[in-house]
Each structure stands twice: as structure tokens, then as C-alpha cells.
Short mmCIF file of C-alpha atoms and ligand atoms in Angstrom, two decimals:
data_model
loop_
_atom_site.label_atom_id
_atom_site.label_comp_id
_atom_site.label_asym_id
_atom_site.label_seq_id
_atom_site.Cartn_x
_atom_site.Cartn_y
_atom_site.Cartn_z
CA MET A 1 -18.35 -5.41 -13.02
CA ASP A 2 -18.63 -5.02 -9.14
CA SER A 3 -15.82 -3.08 -7.82
CA ILE A 4 -13.37 -4.48 -5.27
CA GLU A 5 -14.68 -2.08 -2.48
CA SER A 6 -18.27 -3.43 -3.20
CA PHE A 7 -16.99 -7.12 -2.76
CA LYS A 8 -15.15 -5.96 0.25
CA ASN A 9 -18.11 -4.57 2.07
CA GLN A 10 -20.39 -7.57 0.98
CA ALA A 11 -17.87 -10.02 2.63
CA GLY A 12 -17.57 -8.12 5.87
CA GLU A 13 -21.69 -7.83 6.06
CA LEU A 14 -21.89 -11.60 5.02
CA ASP A 15 -19.37 -12.37 8.09
CA ARG A 16 -21.16 -10.03 10.43
CA ILE A 17 -24.42 -12.05 10.06
CA ASP A 18 -22.93 -15.48 9.93
CA THR A 19 -24.47 -17.61 12.56
CA LEU A 20 -21.54 -20.15 12.52
CA SER A 21 -18.68 -17.59 12.85
CA ALA A 22 -17.76 -18.71 16.22
CA PHE A 23 -16.58 -22.26 15.02
CA ARG A 24 -13.53 -20.92 13.71
CA TYR A 25 -12.13 -20.39 17.05
CA HIS A 26 -12.22 -23.99 17.59
CA PHE A 27 -9.66 -24.72 15.35
CA ALA A 28 -5.65 -24.41 15.40
CA PRO A 29 -3.82 -22.09 14.48
CA GLN A 30 -5.39 -19.16 15.38
CA ASP A 31 -2.85 -17.20 13.51
CA GLU A 32 -5.01 -14.93 11.29
CA GLN A 33 -2.14 -14.59 8.78
CA ILE A 34 -2.75 -17.89 7.31
CA ILE A 35 -5.81 -18.32 4.93
CA TYR A 36 -6.44 -22.33 4.81
CA LEU A 37 -8.34 -23.33 1.75
CA ASP A 38 -7.34 -27.19 1.81
CA GLY A 39 -9.85 -28.37 4.37
CA ASN A 40 -10.81 -30.37 1.54
CA SER A 41 -7.59 -32.53 1.82
CA LEU A 42 -6.40 -32.20 5.26
CA GLY A 43 -8.88 -30.44 7.48
CA LYS A 44 -7.52 -28.08 10.30
CA LEU A 45 -6.78 -29.61 14.00
CA PRO A 46 -9.64 -28.97 16.43
CA ILE A 47 -8.37 -27.52 19.72
CA ARG A 48 -9.92 -30.03 21.59
CA THR A 49 -8.24 -32.84 20.06
CA ASN A 50 -5.06 -31.63 21.93
CA ALA A 51 -6.28 -32.24 25.41
CA LEU A 52 -8.10 -35.59 24.53
CA LEU A 53 -5.30 -37.09 22.84
CA HIS A 54 -3.06 -36.15 25.93
CA LYS A 55 -5.60 -37.63 28.02
CA VAL A 56 -5.94 -41.01 25.76
CA VAL A 57 -2.23 -41.31 25.83
CA THR A 58 -1.53 -40.43 29.51
CA GLU A 59 -4.32 -41.83 31.09
CA GLN A 60 -5.75 -44.68 29.03
CA TRP A 61 -2.44 -45.98 27.62
CA GLY A 62 -0.02 -44.64 30.49
CA GLN A 63 -1.96 -45.49 33.42
CA ARG A 64 -4.71 -48.02 32.63
CA MET A 65 -2.56 -49.89 29.96
CA ILE A 66 -4.06 -53.09 28.80
CA ARG A 67 -7.27 -52.66 30.96
CA SER A 68 -8.07 -49.56 28.74
CA TRP A 69 -9.41 -52.26 25.86
CA ASN A 70 -12.28 -53.03 27.91
CA GLU A 71 -12.94 -49.70 29.83
CA ASN A 72 -12.54 -47.40 26.68
CA TRP A 73 -11.18 -48.89 23.50
CA MET A 74 -13.61 -51.79 22.43
CA GLY A 75 -16.42 -49.87 21.91
CA LEU A 76 -14.74 -46.69 20.24
CA SER A 77 -15.35 -47.71 16.60
CA GLN A 78 -19.09 -48.08 17.10
CA HIS A 79 -18.92 -45.06 19.29
CA LEU A 80 -17.69 -43.01 16.22
CA SER A 81 -19.88 -44.98 13.92
CA SER A 82 -23.02 -43.76 15.37
CA LYS A 83 -21.88 -39.94 15.21
CA ILE A 84 -20.67 -40.51 11.51
CA ALA A 85 -23.92 -42.03 10.63
CA ARG A 86 -25.73 -38.98 11.71
CA ILE A 87 -23.60 -36.81 9.36
CA ILE A 88 -24.31 -39.30 6.37
CA GLY A 89 -27.70 -40.00 6.90
CA ALA A 90 -27.69 -43.75 8.02
CA GLU A 91 -28.39 -45.92 10.91
CA PRO A 92 -25.52 -46.46 13.63
CA ASP A 93 -25.33 -50.10 12.92
CA GLU A 94 -24.80 -49.56 9.06
CA VAL A 95 -21.42 -47.89 9.76
CA PHE A 96 -18.12 -49.25 10.54
CA VAL A 97 -14.97 -46.94 11.33
CA GLY A 98 -11.47 -48.39 10.71
CA ASP A 99 -8.93 -48.99 8.10
CA ASN A 100 -8.67 -46.34 5.03
CA THR A 101 -10.79 -45.42 2.64
CA SER A 102 -8.76 -47.40 -0.22
CA VAL A 103 -9.08 -50.57 1.86
CA ASN A 104 -12.57 -50.33 2.59
CA PHE A 105 -13.50 -49.70 -0.98
CA TYR A 106 -11.52 -52.86 -1.88
CA LYS A 107 -13.57 -54.56 0.46
CA LEU A 108 -17.11 -53.61 -0.37
CA ALA A 109 -16.32 -53.53 -4.31
CA PHE A 110 -14.92 -57.18 -3.91
CA ALA A 111 -18.08 -58.16 -1.79
CA ALA A 112 -20.56 -56.82 -3.93
CA LEU A 113 -18.86 -58.56 -7.26
CA LYS A 114 -18.79 -61.71 -5.37
CA PHE A 115 -22.66 -61.20 -4.52
CA GLN A 116 -23.50 -60.41 -8.10
CA LYS A 117 -21.25 -63.43 -9.56
CA GLU A 118 -23.36 -64.17 -12.64
CA ARG A 119 -22.73 -60.27 -13.70
CA ASN A 120 -19.48 -59.16 -15.33
CA LYS A 121 -19.70 -55.50 -15.91
CA ILE A 122 -18.50 -52.80 -13.75
CA VAL A 123 -19.36 -49.11 -14.40
CA THR A 124 -17.48 -46.03 -13.27
CA ASP A 125 -16.33 -42.59 -14.79
CA ASN A 126 -13.25 -40.67 -15.59
CA LEU A 127 -13.93 -38.01 -12.78
CA ASN A 128 -13.22 -40.59 -10.26
CA PHE A 129 -10.60 -40.72 -7.74
CA PRO A 130 -7.63 -42.86 -9.22
CA SER A 131 -7.28 -44.91 -6.19
CA ASP A 132 -10.75 -46.26 -6.73
CA LEU A 133 -9.93 -46.86 -10.11
CA TYR A 134 -6.77 -48.76 -9.52
CA LEU A 135 -8.42 -50.81 -6.96
CA LEU A 136 -11.16 -51.71 -9.67
CA GLN A 137 -8.31 -52.75 -11.98
CA GLY A 138 -6.56 -54.91 -9.34
CA LEU A 139 -9.70 -56.75 -8.61
CA VAL A 140 -10.16 -57.46 -12.12
CA SER A 141 -6.36 -58.50 -12.65
CA HIS A 142 -6.31 -60.64 -9.73
CA HIS A 143 -9.73 -62.13 -8.93
CA PHE A 144 -12.45 -61.42 -11.55
CA ALA A 145 -10.59 -61.89 -14.99
CA ASP A 146 -14.18 -62.18 -16.92
CA HIS A 147 -15.20 -58.48 -15.52
CA SER A 148 -14.94 -55.17 -17.81
CA ILE A 149 -14.51 -52.03 -16.34
CA ASN A 150 -16.68 -49.52 -18.34
CA MET A 151 -15.41 -45.93 -17.92
CA MET A 152 -17.88 -43.06 -18.96
CA LEU A 153 -16.42 -39.95 -20.04
CA SER A 154 -17.04 -36.57 -18.98
CA ASP A 155 -17.60 -34.34 -21.99
CA ASP A 156 -16.20 -31.20 -20.36
CA GLY A 157 -14.07 -32.54 -17.48
CA ILE A 158 -16.22 -30.95 -14.87
CA SER A 159 -19.44 -32.73 -14.94
CA LEU A 160 -21.37 -36.27 -16.28
CA ASN A 161 -24.64 -36.26 -17.38
CA THR A 162 -26.98 -38.65 -15.94
CA LYS A 163 -28.38 -39.71 -19.17
CA LYS A 164 -25.07 -41.51 -19.80
CA ILE A 165 -25.56 -43.71 -16.83
CA GLU A 166 -28.95 -44.39 -17.96
CA GLU A 167 -27.38 -45.68 -21.40
CA ILE A 168 -24.78 -47.84 -19.80
CA LEU A 169 -26.53 -49.84 -17.08
CA ASP A 170 -27.88 -53.31 -18.01
CA HIS A 171 -28.55 -56.57 -16.54
CA LYS A 172 -25.27 -57.46 -16.70
CA THR A 173 -23.88 -54.55 -14.64
CA ALA A 174 -22.87 -55.84 -11.26
CA LEU A 175 -21.41 -52.82 -9.82
CA LEU A 176 -21.74 -49.12 -10.35
CA THR A 177 -19.15 -47.00 -8.30
CA LEU A 178 -18.81 -43.11 -8.40
CA SER A 179 -17.50 -40.14 -6.13
CA HIS A 180 -20.64 -38.58 -4.71
CA VAL A 181 -18.47 -35.31 -5.27
CA VAL A 182 -15.92 -35.47 -7.42
CA PHE A 183 -12.46 -34.31 -6.33
CA LYS A 184 -11.09 -32.20 -9.16
CA SER A 185 -13.97 -30.11 -10.18
CA ALA A 186 -16.45 -30.73 -7.09
CA PHE A 187 -19.25 -31.68 -9.18
CA MET A 188 -21.82 -33.52 -7.41
CA TYR A 189 -24.17 -36.49 -8.53
CA ASP A 190 -27.56 -36.77 -7.65
CA MET A 191 -27.54 -39.78 -5.19
CA GLY A 192 -31.15 -40.40 -5.36
CA ILE A 193 -31.65 -40.36 -8.91
CA VAL A 194 -28.66 -42.51 -9.74
CA ASN A 195 -29.41 -45.20 -7.00
CA GLU A 196 -32.86 -45.39 -8.56
CA LEU A 197 -31.40 -45.77 -11.82
CA ALA A 198 -29.17 -48.68 -10.91
CA HIS A 199 -31.69 -50.35 -9.04
CA LYS A 200 -33.92 -50.91 -11.98
CA TYR A 201 -31.26 -53.56 -13.11
CA ASN A 202 -30.55 -54.53 -9.51
CA THR A 203 -27.21 -53.20 -9.88
CA LEU A 204 -25.48 -52.33 -6.70
CA VAL A 205 -24.00 -48.85 -6.23
CA LEU A 206 -20.83 -47.94 -4.12
CA TRP A 207 -20.46 -44.32 -3.31
CA ASP A 208 -17.20 -42.65 -2.47
CA LEU A 209 -18.01 -39.94 -0.02
CA SER A 210 -14.65 -38.71 0.90
CA HIS A 211 -15.32 -35.33 -0.65
CA SER A 212 -19.05 -34.88 0.82
CA GLY A 213 -18.75 -36.45 4.32
CA GLY A 214 -19.20 -33.24 6.37
CA SER A 215 -19.41 -31.00 3.53
CA VAL A 216 -22.78 -31.57 2.11
CA PRO A 217 -25.88 -33.45 3.30
CA VAL A 218 -25.44 -37.17 2.63
CA ARG A 219 -28.93 -39.14 2.69
CA LEU A 220 -27.96 -42.66 2.48
CA ASN A 221 -30.93 -44.23 3.94
CA GLU A 222 -33.29 -41.37 2.48
CA THR A 223 -32.10 -42.66 -1.11
CA ASN A 224 -32.18 -46.43 -0.45
CA ALA A 225 -28.16 -46.46 -0.99
CA ASP A 226 -26.43 -49.64 -0.89
CA MET A 227 -22.91 -49.16 -0.15
CA ALA A 228 -20.40 -46.35 0.59
CA VAL A 229 -17.11 -45.63 1.89
CA GLY A 230 -15.28 -42.06 2.87
CA CYS A 231 -12.54 -40.78 4.92
CA THR A 232 -12.72 -38.59 8.00
CA TYR A 233 -9.45 -36.46 7.60
CA LYS A 234 -10.88 -33.72 5.07
CA TYR A 235 -14.01 -32.10 5.77
CA LEU A 236 -14.47 -33.98 9.28
CA ASN A 237 -11.01 -32.81 10.48
CA GLY A 238 -10.08 -36.02 11.91
CA GLY A 239 -6.49 -35.74 11.70
CA PRO A 240 -3.78 -37.03 8.84
CA GLY A 241 -4.41 -40.51 7.91
CA ALA A 242 -7.63 -40.94 10.53
CA PRO A 243 -9.48 -43.84 10.03
CA ALA A 244 -12.09 -44.03 7.36
CA TYR A 245 -15.62 -45.55 7.29
CA LEU A 246 -17.94 -47.70 5.39
CA TYR A 247 -21.49 -48.11 5.31
CA VAL A 248 -23.69 -50.99 3.96
CA ARG A 249 -27.60 -51.11 4.19
CA LYS A 250 -28.84 -53.34 6.72
CA ASP A 251 -30.50 -55.88 4.47
CA LEU A 252 -27.47 -56.15 2.36
CA GLN A 253 -25.21 -56.85 5.23
CA GLU A 254 -25.77 -60.52 5.79
CA LYS A 255 -25.34 -61.10 1.85
CA LEU A 256 -21.90 -59.30 1.66
CA PHE A 257 -18.59 -61.06 2.77
CA ASN A 258 -15.46 -59.43 3.92
CA PRO A 259 -12.72 -60.68 1.89
CA ILE A 260 -9.91 -59.90 4.32
CA GLN A 261 -10.88 -62.35 7.04
CA GLY A 262 -9.18 -61.17 10.05
CA TRP A 263 -9.82 -61.85 13.59
CA PHE A 264 -11.81 -58.54 14.22
CA GLY A 265 -14.52 -59.57 11.73
CA HIS A 266 -14.86 -63.00 13.48
CA ASN A 267 -18.02 -63.57 15.34
CA GLU A 268 -15.98 -64.37 18.68
CA PRO A 269 -12.48 -62.65 18.05
CA PHE A 270 -11.50 -63.45 21.93
CA ALA A 271 -12.57 -67.18 21.62
CA PHE A 272 -9.74 -67.79 19.32
CA ASN A 273 -11.40 -70.47 17.44
CA LEU A 274 -9.03 -71.86 14.48
CA ASP A 275 -12.13 -71.36 12.26
CA TYR A 276 -13.56 -68.10 10.46
CA LYS A 277 -17.09 -67.41 11.31
CA ALA A 278 -18.11 -63.78 10.17
CA ARG A 279 -19.98 -61.49 12.52
CA ARG A 280 -23.76 -60.70 11.63
CA SER A 281 -23.26 -57.22 11.91
CA ILE A 282 -21.53 -54.51 10.30
CA GLU A 283 -18.47 -55.30 12.10
CA ARG A 284 -17.90 -58.17 10.04
CA PHE A 285 -15.89 -55.46 7.92
CA ALA A 286 -13.36 -55.11 10.38
CA VAL A 287 -10.02 -56.63 9.76
CA GLY A 288 -7.63 -56.17 12.63
CA THR A 289 -6.63 -54.04 15.78
CA PRO A 290 -7.85 -50.70 15.09
CA GLY A 291 -5.48 -47.54 15.74
CA ILE A 292 -6.69 -46.25 18.66
CA LEU A 293 -4.81 -42.98 18.88
CA SER A 294 -6.08 -41.84 15.60
CA MET A 295 -9.29 -43.32 16.09
CA ALA A 296 -9.70 -41.14 19.31
CA ALA A 297 -8.50 -38.04 17.60
CA MET A 298 -11.46 -38.09 15.21
CA GLU A 299 -14.19 -37.45 17.67
CA PRO A 300 -13.86 -33.57 18.22
CA GLY A 301 -13.95 -33.11 14.39
CA LEU A 302 -17.27 -34.99 14.42
CA ASP A 303 -18.67 -33.13 17.27
CA LEU A 304 -18.03 -29.64 15.71
CA ILE A 305 -19.87 -30.72 12.57
CA LEU A 306 -22.90 -32.24 14.68
CA GLU A 307 -23.01 -28.87 16.76
CA ALA A 308 -22.80 -26.45 13.64
CA GLY A 309 -25.30 -28.87 11.83
CA ILE A 310 -24.91 -30.23 8.36
CA GLU A 311 -27.82 -28.36 6.76
CA ASN A 312 -26.38 -24.92 8.42
CA LEU A 313 -22.70 -25.62 7.05
CA ARG A 314 -24.22 -26.42 3.46
CA LEU A 315 -26.02 -23.31 3.18
CA LYS A 316 -23.02 -21.37 4.34
CA SER A 317 -20.88 -23.15 2.21
CA MET A 318 -23.30 -22.50 -0.82
CA ALA A 319 -23.35 -18.97 -0.07
CA GLN A 320 -19.25 -18.61 0.22
CA SER A 321 -18.83 -20.72 -3.02
CA THR A 322 -21.34 -18.35 -4.72
CA PHE A 323 -19.87 -15.08 -3.60
CA MET A 324 -16.27 -16.38 -4.52
CA GLN A 325 -17.53 -17.31 -7.81
CA GLN A 326 -18.91 -13.92 -8.39
CA MET A 327 -15.67 -12.48 -7.78
CA ILE A 328 -13.59 -15.09 -9.98
CA TYR A 329 -15.84 -14.05 -12.82
CA SER A 330 -15.11 -10.36 -12.57
CA HIS A 331 -11.54 -10.31 -11.29
CA LEU A 332 -9.73 -13.43 -12.21
CA ILE A 333 -11.62 -14.86 -15.46
CA PRO A 334 -10.23 -11.84 -17.74
CA LEU A 335 -6.77 -12.71 -16.40
CA GLY A 336 -6.57 -16.12 -18.22
CA PHE A 337 -8.13 -18.16 -15.37
CA SER A 338 -11.02 -20.67 -16.37
CA PHE A 339 -13.64 -21.85 -14.05
CA ALA A 340 -13.60 -25.75 -13.70
CA SER A 341 -16.47 -26.37 -11.40
CA PRO A 342 -20.35 -26.54 -11.97
CA GLU A 343 -21.85 -23.12 -12.39
CA ASP A 344 -24.61 -23.95 -9.87
CA SER A 345 -23.61 -24.22 -6.39
CA GLN A 346 -26.64 -26.87 -6.04
CA HIS A 347 -24.48 -29.29 -8.33
CA ARG A 348 -21.27 -29.03 -6.58
CA GLY A 349 -19.54 -29.69 -3.19
CA SER A 350 -17.36 -27.38 -1.11
CA HIS A 351 -14.44 -26.39 -3.34
CA LEU A 352 -13.99 -24.48 -6.63
CA SER A 353 -11.48 -25.42 -9.01
CA LEU A 354 -9.76 -22.95 -11.10
CA GLN A 355 -7.53 -23.65 -14.31
CA HIS A 356 -4.75 -21.36 -15.23
CA SER A 357 -1.63 -22.35 -17.70
CA GLU A 358 0.66 -21.00 -14.76
CA GLY A 359 -1.60 -22.78 -12.06
CA TYR A 360 1.22 -24.55 -10.37
CA ARG A 361 3.41 -21.42 -9.78
CA ILE A 362 0.37 -19.42 -8.88
CA SER A 363 -0.24 -21.82 -6.11
CA LYS A 364 3.33 -21.88 -4.93
CA ALA A 365 3.38 -17.97 -5.00
CA MET A 366 0.26 -17.95 -2.93
CA ILE A 367 1.66 -20.65 -0.24
CA SER A 368 5.22 -18.87 -0.11
CA PRO A 369 4.83 -15.21 -0.65
CA LYS A 370 7.91 -13.22 -0.77
CA VAL A 371 7.10 -10.12 1.01
CA GLY A 372 4.28 -8.77 3.22
CA SER A 373 1.32 -10.67 1.54
CA PRO A 374 -0.94 -13.18 3.46
CA ILE A 375 0.02 -16.90 3.28
CA ILE A 376 -2.75 -18.54 1.43
CA ILE A 377 -2.87 -22.43 1.43
CA PRO A 378 -4.82 -24.07 -1.64
CA ASP A 379 -3.90 -27.14 -3.32
CA PHE A 380 -2.80 -28.03 -6.68
CA ARG A 381 -4.10 -30.95 -9.07
CA PRO A 382 -2.55 -31.61 -12.18
CA PRO A 383 -2.35 -30.60 -15.04
CA ASN A 384 -3.42 -27.03 -14.12
CA ASN A 385 -6.09 -26.96 -11.27
CA ILE A 386 -6.08 -24.93 -8.39
CA ARG A 387 -8.66 -26.19 -5.96
CA LEU A 388 -10.16 -23.70 -3.32
CA GLY A 389 -11.46 -25.81 -0.55
CA ILE A 390 -14.27 -23.90 1.21
CA ALA A 391 -14.65 -25.13 4.99
CA PRO A 392 -17.55 -23.30 6.29
CA LEU A 393 -16.68 -24.05 9.89
CA TYR A 394 -13.51 -22.05 9.80
CA ASN A 395 -13.29 -19.97 6.47
CA THR A 396 -14.62 -16.43 6.45
CA PHE A 397 -16.21 -14.53 3.66
CA THR A 398 -13.23 -11.82 4.06
CA GLU A 399 -10.72 -14.87 3.46
CA LEU A 400 -12.22 -15.81 0.41
CA PHE A 401 -12.31 -12.20 -0.74
CA GLU A 402 -8.62 -11.67 0.14
CA THR A 403 -7.73 -14.74 -1.71
CA VAL A 404 -9.37 -13.44 -5.09
CA ILE A 405 -7.37 -10.21 -4.43
CA ARG A 406 -4.10 -12.11 -3.98
CA MET A 407 -4.39 -14.31 -6.78
CA ARG A 408 -4.95 -11.44 -9.22
CA THR A 409 -2.12 -9.71 -7.69
CA ILE A 410 0.07 -12.52 -8.29
CA VAL A 411 -0.98 -12.71 -12.33
CA VAL A 412 -1.15 -9.08 -12.52
CA GLU A 413 2.58 -8.49 -11.31
CA GLU A 414 3.54 -11.55 -12.63
CA GLN A 415 5.15 -12.46 -9.27
CA TYR A 416 4.81 -16.29 -10.10
CA LYS A 417 7.57 -15.98 -12.49
CA LEU A 418 9.72 -15.80 -9.13
CA TYR A 419 8.87 -19.32 -8.48
CA ASN A 420 10.42 -22.32 -10.27
CA GLU A 421 8.46 -25.25 -11.74
CA THR A 422 9.82 -28.09 -9.80
CA VAL A 423 6.76 -30.00 -8.19
CA GLU A 424 6.97 -31.02 -4.87
CA GLU A 425 5.69 -34.50 -3.79
CA VAL A 426 2.59 -33.31 -2.18
CA THR A 427 0.90 -30.56 -3.78
C1 PLP B 1 -9.34 -38.47 -0.09
C2 PLP B 1 -9.95 -39.47 -1.04
C3 PLP B 1 -9.88 -40.58 -0.66
C4 PLP B 1 -8.49 -41.20 0.39
O1 PLP B 1 -8.46 -42.55 0.34
P1 PLP B 1 -7.23 -43.07 1.22
O2 PLP B 1 -7.52 -44.57 1.10
O3 PLP B 1 -7.74 -42.56 2.63
O4 PLP B 1 -6.05 -42.35 1.10
C5 PLP B 1 -10.43 -41.90 -1.39
N1 PLP B 1 -11.22 -41.38 -2.38
C6 PLP B 1 -11.69 -39.87 -2.63
C7 PLP B 1 -12.53 -39.66 -3.74
C8 PLP B 1 -10.83 -38.91 -2.03
O5 PLP B 1 -10.99 -37.82 -2.34
#
């Protein structure tokens, strides 16, 4: 068993040789007392966003008023799409930015089921994000009554063997939809293999990239992906409720129609024709006026990811999660924690999931320490998962070291007993 001292030295050394270490100073707050391990739920504020938003509000809205639509705002969605496209391995004209992930998911799932109307099978898994499952259930109950949702079940609650996908797909399968990196365990599917399996049956695949965009290299074009959606307020640091994105491969765009036919998806929105005519471009998936303030706030986060380079971020993230995993094995597993993420960093995204029967109270003790200890912010997912989100743009190895030590102390000294079990609304 490695000693605490040797892990500490290792963390210090890894921080010293980290070529991305300066990026953390681009984020608020600069308060070293807080260790933030929740970038997988709400990314930190890039400091540049303050000045940018101030400018958009005071100059563009305040001074230029409606003239700003032509001067700055009409092209904003496409401008940001081209940056997101670089992060997820797509072409700029294959990505639309706007609405939220759930709405984008609805639009694309609906469009795919319409396009594949002679097929009635939908396939997903029980590791998927509940919102996606609710949306599928709604589609079936309101529009596609003949369809069935076939849920593949994970054996261990952590991962799903692609053999199960192979077994369940057939010529009746219209749509396969999965989270690329799953929200609880961080298990990551091999996108290339899954796309290939599905395409044997001409099944369309809709990927949810919310936990992978900005945390792992996504290769939509290279793997011949059909459709994807994702959010920008996690690893992309776009701000609370920042607009989401969607992707549709170029050759599929004219075959898929937006079920929410608003004027921003119209071929000529400002001609005010009385009949709808869908745009030919990816912008056909737009609905109405975009939220300019929250859209503008996204850009500094995207720029920081592009400046650091997604491949570099992935290397650091794998080194960090592996370092933390080793410490967890020697210092937390003996205390009743279990490791609830894939063992191999190649097969997981950028967070680690730990289970403990006192998981909720332990997470409370981390967030609201009584005296002297650092504030550490992870998140909690029922029934007993503590998620430790590692954002290589701003987390250090030393922070990960301190987190494990703190969790150890909370359990060894039974500090969690000082907290009640009342569950907050947002955990
Ligand atoms: C966070 C997340 C979402 C968020 O959906 P919203 O509509 O933006 O609230 C969707 N899917 C997955 C997999 C997520 O992790």
C-alpha cells in the first residue's frame, strides 16, 4: 500500500510537469480554499465571460438596441456552431446551437422515427440519462403508438457490453440512442463500433454527448455518426442553462424534419410568408428567437477548450483519474467505498463514481465542513453515488489528493454523523 506521503509527492510532481496548469487561472473563483469537482454538472465561470457579457449588455443591447441583430446576433449561433464542431469532430454546417439538450433530443428522435416510419423498434439502455428516456416515452405515448422501447439492461450498473447491442438490433430497429459517456458511472461507449453495428441494419443512432463534449475527443465524422445532441454548461463551461447543440450528418439533413416548425427554421424567416418551408441547412432545426445573452456567454468556455486542445485535455484527465483511482483503492475502498466506474481509464469519461452507504452525508460533509477543512464540491446521484468530476482545465492533482484524504477523514472520524439526511433539491 502506497503511503500518503508518496501520493502527495506524486501529485506535486505531476502538477509541476503539467503543461495545462496555467489554464486554471482563467476561471473564477480564484479562491484556493474551494476544490471544485462538479465541472461535470456545472462548469466554472471563465473570467473572460464577465467582460464579454458586460459588453454585450451595455454596448450591443444598451447602445445599439435592435440594430445588434444585424451587427452581431444573427450570425452568433453559426459562429459558435463552428467552434463546437471542432470540439466534437464535425463540420460547421452540421452543428446547430440553441434550445436545450432535451428539446434537441426530442426534435431529432421525432425526426428519425418519422423518417424510419416502416420500423417500430427503439433501442436504448438503463444507464441513459432519465430525461432522454422520458422523451422517448412521451414520443411513443403521444405520436408513435405502435413503437416499443427496448431497454438493454446493464449487468453491473456500470457498463454495457456491445454484444447486447449486437443481439438486440434488427431490421425493425428505427433508432438506437445512448449516452456516449453515461452520467452515473462515466462508462464510455466505443462510438465507432456502435455506429457500425447499427448501420448494418440501417438503424439511425442518436448520441447524447452531454458528458463527453469537452471531456473526451468525440469523432462524429470519423465514426460516420448520424445524429447527436449535447449540453454546453458542463465541461464546456458555457454557464447555467447555456444553449445546447445538435448535430446531423450532412447527407441526412434533408431527410430529417424538425417537428417544431417555428419561424427560425423557416427558409426565409423575415419574409413572413404564411406557409412553412423548411430551411435546407442544419438551421432547419432552429425554432424561435435564441437567448442571446446566454449564447454569448458560451464563447470563452469554447475558446479555452480549443486553446488547451481536446487531445491534451484527455491525456491529463486520464492521468488524473488514474492517479485518483489508485489513491481510492489504497485509502477509501478499505473503508466501505466501492468503485462504480470502469476500471480502465480508456473506457470512461472524466468523472469517477464512488458508492458508500453513507454517500449522501459524506458528500454533505465535503461541501459544508464544520471547521478548518477545505470545502470540496462533488455531486451526488441516488441512491448512493458520489460523483467526482475531474475537469483537467482547472483541477490539479493536488486537489484530487486532498479530496481523497478529506473523504478518508470524514469516514474514519465519522464526521458525516454531524449531518442530517434531508436531501436538498439540487445535489
Ligand atoms: C446534463 C445532461 C442533459 C441535460 O439536458 P437539459 O435539457 O440541458 O437539461 C441531457 N442529457 C445528458 C446525458 C446529460 O448528462
